[in-house]
Short mmCIF file of C-alpha atoms in Angstrom, two decimals:
data_model
loop_
_atom_site.label_atom_id
_atom_site.label_comp_id
_atom_site.label_asym_id
_atom_site.label_seq_id
_atom_site.Cartn_x
_atom_site.Cartn_y
_atom_site.Cartn_z
CA MET A 1 107.88 87.58 131.07
CA ALA A 2 106.61 85.39 128.23
CA CYS A 3 103.56 86.25 126.16
CA THR A 4 100.37 84.95 127.77
CA THR A 5 97.41 86.44 125.85
CA GLY A 6 96.80 86.52 122.08
CA CYS A 7 100.21 85.01 121.36
CA PRO A 8 101.65 83.41 118.22
CA SER A 9 102.66 79.76 118.22
CA GLY A 10 106.37 80.65 118.26
CA GLN A 11 107.67 83.07 120.86
CA PHE A 12 110.80 84.82 122.04
CA ASN A 13 111.71 83.58 125.51
CA PRO A 14 113.94 86.10 127.36
CA ALA A 15 114.82 83.48 129.96
CA ILE A 16 116.90 81.45 127.53
CA SER A 17 118.77 84.36 125.95
CA SER A 18 122.16 85.07 127.55
CA SER A 19 122.30 88.56 125.99
CA PHE A 20 118.79 89.80 126.75
CA LYS A 21 118.45 92.73 129.16
CA SER A 22 115.14 94.05 130.42
CA LEU A 23 114.83 97.85 130.50
CA ASN A 24 111.92 97.67 132.96
CA ALA A 25 110.02 100.18 130.80
CA PRO A 26 106.47 99.05 129.89
CA PHE A 27 104.87 99.98 126.58
CA SER A 28 101.39 99.90 125.09
CA MET A 29 101.14 100.08 121.29
CA GLN A 30 97.90 100.88 119.47
CA TYR A 31 97.65 99.97 115.78
CA ALA A 32 94.96 100.79 113.23
CA THR A 33 93.51 97.41 114.21
CA GLY A 34 94.52 95.84 117.51
CA SER A 35 97.03 96.55 120.24
CA ALA A 36 100.06 95.07 121.98
CA ASN A 37 101.51 95.44 125.48
CA GLY A 38 104.85 94.49 126.94
CA THR A 39 108.15 95.68 128.41
CA TYR A 40 111.14 97.08 126.49
CA GLY A 41 114.38 95.11 126.41
CA THR A 42 117.59 94.79 124.41
CA ASP A 43 119.26 91.84 122.72
CA THR A 44 121.50 90.97 119.78
CA VAL A 45 119.51 90.96 116.53
CA SER A 46 120.80 89.52 113.26
CA VAL A 47 119.17 89.63 109.81
CA ALA A 48 120.92 88.10 106.79
CA GLY A 49 124.35 88.48 108.35
CA LEU A 50 123.81 92.04 109.60
CA THR A 51 124.07 92.15 113.40
CA VAL A 52 123.11 94.86 115.88
CA THR A 53 124.03 94.38 119.53
CA ASP A 54 121.92 95.91 122.30
CA GLN A 55 119.04 96.41 119.89
CA ILE A 56 116.01 97.76 121.71
CA PHE A 57 112.78 95.92 120.98
CA GLY A 58 109.48 95.13 122.63
CA PRO A 59 108.86 91.60 123.93
CA VAL A 60 105.07 91.42 124.04
CA ASN A 61 103.12 90.11 127.01
CA SER A 62 99.67 90.34 125.45
CA THR A 63 97.90 91.36 122.25
CA MET A 64 94.34 92.12 121.25
CA ASP A 65 92.82 91.78 117.76
CA LEU A 66 96.16 91.13 116.03
CA GLU A 67 94.94 88.09 114.13
CA PHE A 68 98.05 87.70 111.97
CA LEU A 69 100.09 87.11 115.14
CA GLN A 70 97.55 84.88 116.80
CA ASN A 71 97.43 82.80 113.60
CA GLY A 72 101.22 82.62 113.47
CA ALA A 73 101.22 78.86 113.14
CA THR A 74 99.77 79.16 109.64
CA SER A 75 100.94 82.63 108.59
CA GLY A 76 104.51 82.26 109.84
CA GLN A 77 104.38 85.80 111.21
CA MET A 78 105.66 86.13 114.76
CA GLY A 79 106.05 89.88 115.20
CA ILE A 80 106.35 93.30 113.63
CA MET A 81 109.60 94.97 112.55
CA GLY A 82 108.94 98.70 112.59
CA LEU A 83 111.32 100.79 110.46
CA SER A 84 110.03 104.30 111.02
CA TYR A 85 111.94 107.22 112.51
CA PRO A 86 113.23 106.95 116.11
CA VAL A 87 111.11 108.90 118.61
CA PHE A 88 110.65 108.85 122.37
CA PRO A 89 107.81 106.48 123.28
CA TYR A 90 104.88 108.17 124.95
CA SER A 91 105.16 105.79 127.88
CA GLY A 92 108.36 107.58 128.89
CA GLY A 93 110.60 104.69 127.86
CA PRO A 94 114.02 104.90 126.19
CA LEU A 95 114.65 106.19 122.69
CA ASP A 96 113.41 103.48 120.35
CA VAL A 97 116.03 103.29 117.57
CA ASN A 98 115.00 100.49 115.23
CA PHE A 99 117.15 97.94 113.44
CA ALA A 100 117.52 99.88 110.16
CA PHE A 101 118.52 103.15 111.82
CA ASN A 102 121.01 101.31 114.04
CA LEU A 103 122.55 99.71 110.96
CA ALA A 104 123.01 103.19 109.50
CA ASN A 105 124.06 104.98 112.71
CA ARG A 106 126.72 102.34 113.47
CA SER A 107 127.98 102.24 109.86
CA ILE A 108 127.14 98.54 109.56
CA ILE A 109 125.71 99.27 106.11
CA SER A 110 127.54 101.38 103.54
CA GLU A 111 124.53 103.53 102.63
CA PRO A 112 121.84 104.75 105.06
CA ILE A 113 118.99 103.27 103.04
CA PHE A 114 116.72 100.26 102.90
CA SER A 115 114.69 99.16 99.90
CA VAL A 116 111.46 97.18 99.64
CA PHE A 117 109.96 95.01 96.90
CA LEU A 118 106.55 93.60 97.88
CA ASN A 119 105.67 91.82 94.62
CA SER A 120 102.17 91.20 93.31
CA GLN A 121 99.36 89.96 95.54
CA TYR A 122 99.03 87.01 93.15
CA GLN A 123 102.54 85.71 93.81
CA PRO A 124 102.42 82.94 96.46
CA GLY A 125 104.57 82.58 99.54
CA TYR A 126 107.37 84.89 100.61
CA SER A 127 108.03 86.51 97.24
CA GLY A 128 108.98 90.00 98.45
CA GLU A 129 112.39 91.36 99.42
CA ILE A 130 113.95 93.95 101.72
CA THR A 131 117.51 95.15 101.16
CA PHE A 132 119.39 96.93 103.93
CA GLY A 133 122.08 99.32 102.74
CA GLY A 134 121.50 98.98 99.03
CA ILE A 135 119.20 98.85 96.00
CA ASP A 136 118.32 95.77 93.95
CA THR A 137 118.16 97.13 90.41
CA SER A 138 116.79 93.82 89.11
CA LYS A 139 113.47 94.49 90.83
CA TYR A 140 112.37 97.61 88.93
CA THR A 141 112.33 99.27 85.54
CA GLY A 142 113.22 102.84 84.61
CA SER A 143 114.77 105.12 87.21
CA LEU A 144 113.97 106.02 90.80
CA THR A 145 112.08 109.25 91.44
CA TYR A 146 112.50 110.71 94.91
CA VAL A 147 110.01 112.68 97.00
CA PRO A 148 110.75 114.36 100.34
CA VAL A 149 109.61 112.93 103.66
CA SER A 150 107.25 115.37 105.35
CA PRO A 151 107.87 116.16 109.05
CA LEU A 152 104.89 116.21 111.39
CA ARG A 153 103.84 118.38 114.29
CA MET A 154 103.30 116.57 117.57
CA GLU A 155 101.58 117.74 120.69
CA GLY A 156 104.11 119.05 123.19
CA TYR A 157 106.79 119.84 120.58
CA ASN A 158 107.37 123.27 119.05
CA THR A 159 108.94 122.18 115.78
CA PRO A 160 107.92 119.51 113.25
CA MET A 161 109.64 116.15 113.59
CA TYR A 162 110.37 113.20 111.33
CA ILE A 163 108.14 110.48 112.74
CA TYR A 164 106.71 108.39 109.93
CA TRP A 165 107.75 107.84 106.34
CA ALA A 166 105.11 110.42 105.40
CA VAL A 167 104.70 112.36 102.16
CA ASP A 168 102.52 115.28 101.10
CA VAL A 169 99.77 114.27 98.66
CA LEU A 170 98.17 117.01 96.57
CA GLY A 171 95.31 115.05 95.04
CA ALA A 172 93.98 111.87 93.46
CA LYS A 173 92.59 110.93 90.05
CA ASN A 174 91.66 108.02 87.84
CA SER A 175 91.88 107.40 84.10
CA LYS A 176 88.10 107.76 83.67
CA GLY A 177 88.29 111.50 84.30
CA TYR A 178 87.74 111.76 88.05
CA THR A 179 90.04 114.25 89.82
CA ALA A 180 90.24 115.53 93.38
CA SER A 181 92.57 118.24 94.65
CA PHE A 182 93.28 118.75 98.31
CA SER A 183 93.07 122.39 99.43
CA ASN A 184 96.19 121.83 101.51
CA ALA A 185 98.87 119.21 101.08
CA THR A 186 97.57 116.15 102.91
CA LYS A 187 100.01 113.90 104.71
CA PHE A 188 100.05 110.20 103.84
CA VAL A 189 102.14 107.57 105.62
CA VAL A 190 103.89 105.19 103.23
CA ASP A 191 103.10 101.97 105.09
CA THR A 192 104.16 98.55 103.84
CA GLY A 193 102.43 97.01 106.86
CA ASN A 194 98.93 98.06 105.80
CA THR A 195 96.79 95.92 103.52
CA LEU A 196 94.72 98.92 102.35
CA THR A 197 95.28 102.45 101.08
CA TYR A 198 93.20 104.96 103.04
CA LEU A 199 91.94 108.22 101.51
CA PRO A 200 89.66 110.93 102.91
CA ALA A 201 86.18 109.41 103.04
CA ALA A 202 84.47 111.66 100.48
CA VAL A 203 87.33 111.35 97.99
CA SER A 204 87.60 107.58 98.29
CA LEU A 205 83.87 107.03 97.71
CA ASP A 206 83.67 109.31 94.66
CA LEU A 207 86.86 107.85 93.19
CA VAL A 208 85.73 104.23 93.60
CA ASN A 209 82.23 104.97 92.27
CA SER A 210 83.85 106.52 89.21
CA VAL A 211 86.12 103.51 88.69
CA VAL A 212 83.24 101.02 88.93
CA GLY A 213 80.77 103.19 87.02
CA SER A 214 78.02 102.80 89.59
CA ALA A 215 77.44 103.12 93.32
CA VAL A 216 79.49 100.58 95.26
CA THR A 217 78.37 98.69 98.31
CA VAL A 218 80.20 98.97 101.61
CA ASP A 219 81.23 96.20 103.98
CA THR A 220 80.58 98.16 107.16
CA THR A 221 82.15 95.46 109.35
CA ASN A 222 85.55 95.74 107.68
CA GLY A 223 85.20 99.28 106.36
CA VAL A 224 85.92 98.40 102.71
CA TYR A 225 84.19 98.91 99.37
CA MET A 226 82.91 95.81 97.57
CA VAL A 227 83.45 95.60 93.80
CA PRO A 228 83.06 92.95 91.08
CA CYS A 229 86.17 90.74 90.89
CA SER A 230 86.04 91.12 87.11
CA LEU A 231 87.20 94.72 87.63
CA ALA A 232 90.73 93.32 88.06
CA SER A 233 90.90 92.86 84.28
CA SER A 234 89.97 96.47 83.60
CA ASN A 235 92.54 98.91 82.19
CA VAL A 236 91.41 101.72 84.52
CA THR A 237 94.17 103.25 86.64
CA VAL A 238 94.23 105.31 89.84
CA SER A 239 96.90 107.90 90.65
CA LEU A 240 98.03 109.77 93.74
CA LEU A 241 99.79 113.09 93.17
CA VAL A 242 102.72 113.33 95.58
CA ALA A 243 104.54 116.60 96.24
CA SER A 244 108.05 116.62 94.77
CA SER A 245 109.07 119.57 96.97
CA LEU A 246 108.00 120.84 100.39
CA THR A 247 109.00 124.43 99.59
CA ASN A 248 108.44 124.98 95.87
CA THR A 249 104.71 124.90 95.14
CA ASN A 250 105.41 125.16 91.40
CA SER A 251 107.35 121.90 91.35
CA PRO A 252 105.26 119.32 89.42
CA PRO A 253 103.98 116.42 91.55
CA VAL A 254 105.08 112.82 91.17
CA GLU A 255 102.24 110.63 89.94
CA LEU A 256 102.00 107.20 91.56
CA THR A 257 99.76 105.27 89.17
CA VAL A 258 98.38 101.79 89.88
CA GLY A 259 96.20 99.46 87.82
CA MET A 260 93.23 97.38 88.84
CA PRO A 261 95.10 94.03 89.22
CA GLU A 262 96.64 95.20 92.50
CA LEU A 263 93.66 97.29 93.65
CA VAL A 264 91.04 94.53 93.42
CA LEU A 265 91.63 92.25 96.40
CA ARG A 266 90.44 88.65 96.34
CA SER A 267 90.14 88.35 100.07
CA TYR A 268 86.61 87.05 100.52
CA GLY A 269 86.97 83.53 99.09
CA ASP A 270 84.55 84.60 96.36
CA ASP A 271 85.26 84.75 92.62
CA THR A 272 82.56 87.36 91.99
CA ILE A 273 82.74 89.90 94.84
CA CYS A 274 86.06 91.40 95.92
CA ALA A 275 87.28 94.16 98.21
CA PHE A 276 88.76 97.32 96.75
CA GLY A 277 92.23 98.33 97.92
CA ILE A 278 91.24 101.95 98.59
CA ALA A 279 89.15 102.54 101.69
CA PRO A 280 87.75 105.57 103.55
CA LEU A 281 89.37 107.09 106.60
CA SER A 282 88.45 110.17 108.58
CA GLY A 283 91.98 110.82 109.88
CA ASP A 284 93.39 110.55 113.40
CA ILE A 285 96.02 107.85 113.01
CA GLY A 286 98.05 107.32 116.17
CA ASP A 287 99.07 110.61 117.75
CA SER A 288 98.98 112.84 114.66
CA SER A 289 95.67 113.96 113.19
CA ASP A 290 94.69 114.07 109.53
CA LEU A 291 97.09 111.33 108.43
CA PHE A 292 96.15 108.93 105.68
CA ILE A 293 97.88 105.82 104.33
CA ILE A 294 99.51 104.61 101.13
CA GLY A 295 99.37 100.87 101.75
CA ASP A 296 100.18 97.65 99.91
CA PRO A 297 97.60 97.95 97.08
CA PHE A 298 99.64 100.91 95.82
CA LEU A 299 103.10 99.93 97.02
CA ARG A 300 103.09 96.51 95.36
CA SER A 301 103.41 98.28 92.01
CA PHE A 302 106.55 100.14 93.09
CA TYR A 303 110.06 99.44 94.23
CA THR A 304 110.63 101.83 97.13
CA VAL A 305 113.85 103.15 98.61
CA TYR A 306 113.79 104.71 102.08
CA ASP A 307 116.68 107.15 102.46
CA MET A 308 117.42 107.76 106.15
CA GLY A 309 120.28 110.12 105.35
CA GLN A 310 118.45 112.51 103.04
CA ASN A 311 114.90 112.01 104.40
CA ARG A 312 113.36 111.00 101.10
CA ILE A 313 111.59 108.07 99.46
CA GLY A 314 112.37 106.79 95.98
CA PHE A 315 109.75 105.18 93.73
CA ALA A 316 110.25 103.14 90.57
CA ALA A 317 107.95 100.80 88.66
CA ALA A 318 108.34 97.33 90.14
CA LYS A 319 108.90 94.30 87.97
CA ILE A 320 105.84 92.28 88.94
CA SER A 321 103.76 89.68 87.16
CA THR A 322 100.17 89.81 88.33
CA GLY A 323 99.02 86.47 86.92
CA ILE A 324 95.38 87.32 87.54
CA PRO A 325 93.36 84.12 88.10
CA GLY A 326 90.64 83.49 85.54
#
């Protein structure tokens, strides 16, 4: 069945694919903003010469509030490629093994990794890069520092499971002297598909107020803090302290430090008032509670390597040129 509601301008049509097979298993996917519904199927999927046959995916029948898909004619975005850990869908469908894990499981790539370079928000067009099975050393400086992926507990399962590319975060700080420590390691999903970084509400507000030097205003419609665009030229930095070990509490954390050029978002068509890339969240993402998000405003400053074999994520300083507009 073709997409009928909230669809992009370009669509996958199962009827004209000789290799498509419907699995007759419906799904309903809820995102932080919006939802999608459809029926699982399989087909041959190729990306840059890497081919997976019988790749399970979700042809969508309808979406709600997924504007980037509905505006596909201008954005060029026609779907979502999820690269998280394989888990059984809650709808009772088949095991959803994504493209990257199939590449690794079937030895199509030599190393069970994929690497992501997002580039600066100021670089136009498709300026990022994803590498399956390798690392592009031209995209970062220094060396990669790895942190362990943190398994999560799910309702109905007795033992923790790898579900998201999640890490334990021990605290946050900025270069103006603000610090916040979490009483327990707090789980953050490393999410290249999120345009914001979400922190616990109280921490995010205090941190942003400290960065700006005064009380910030809040766009309650979009749930973001509003800051002067001139803040992008500031030398203030913000850091997240990520656990380097899940078992050794004495192991020093890895500091992920980001400057204002990538945290001040010019998304309002205004040269004076901008959104801040850190926003408040009370928890309850998907089916695991108390999860927060490290999104693009942080990840643009790093080259990241997702190691499916050793369940770890590598971070290195990305080679980006912000080119902040005057």
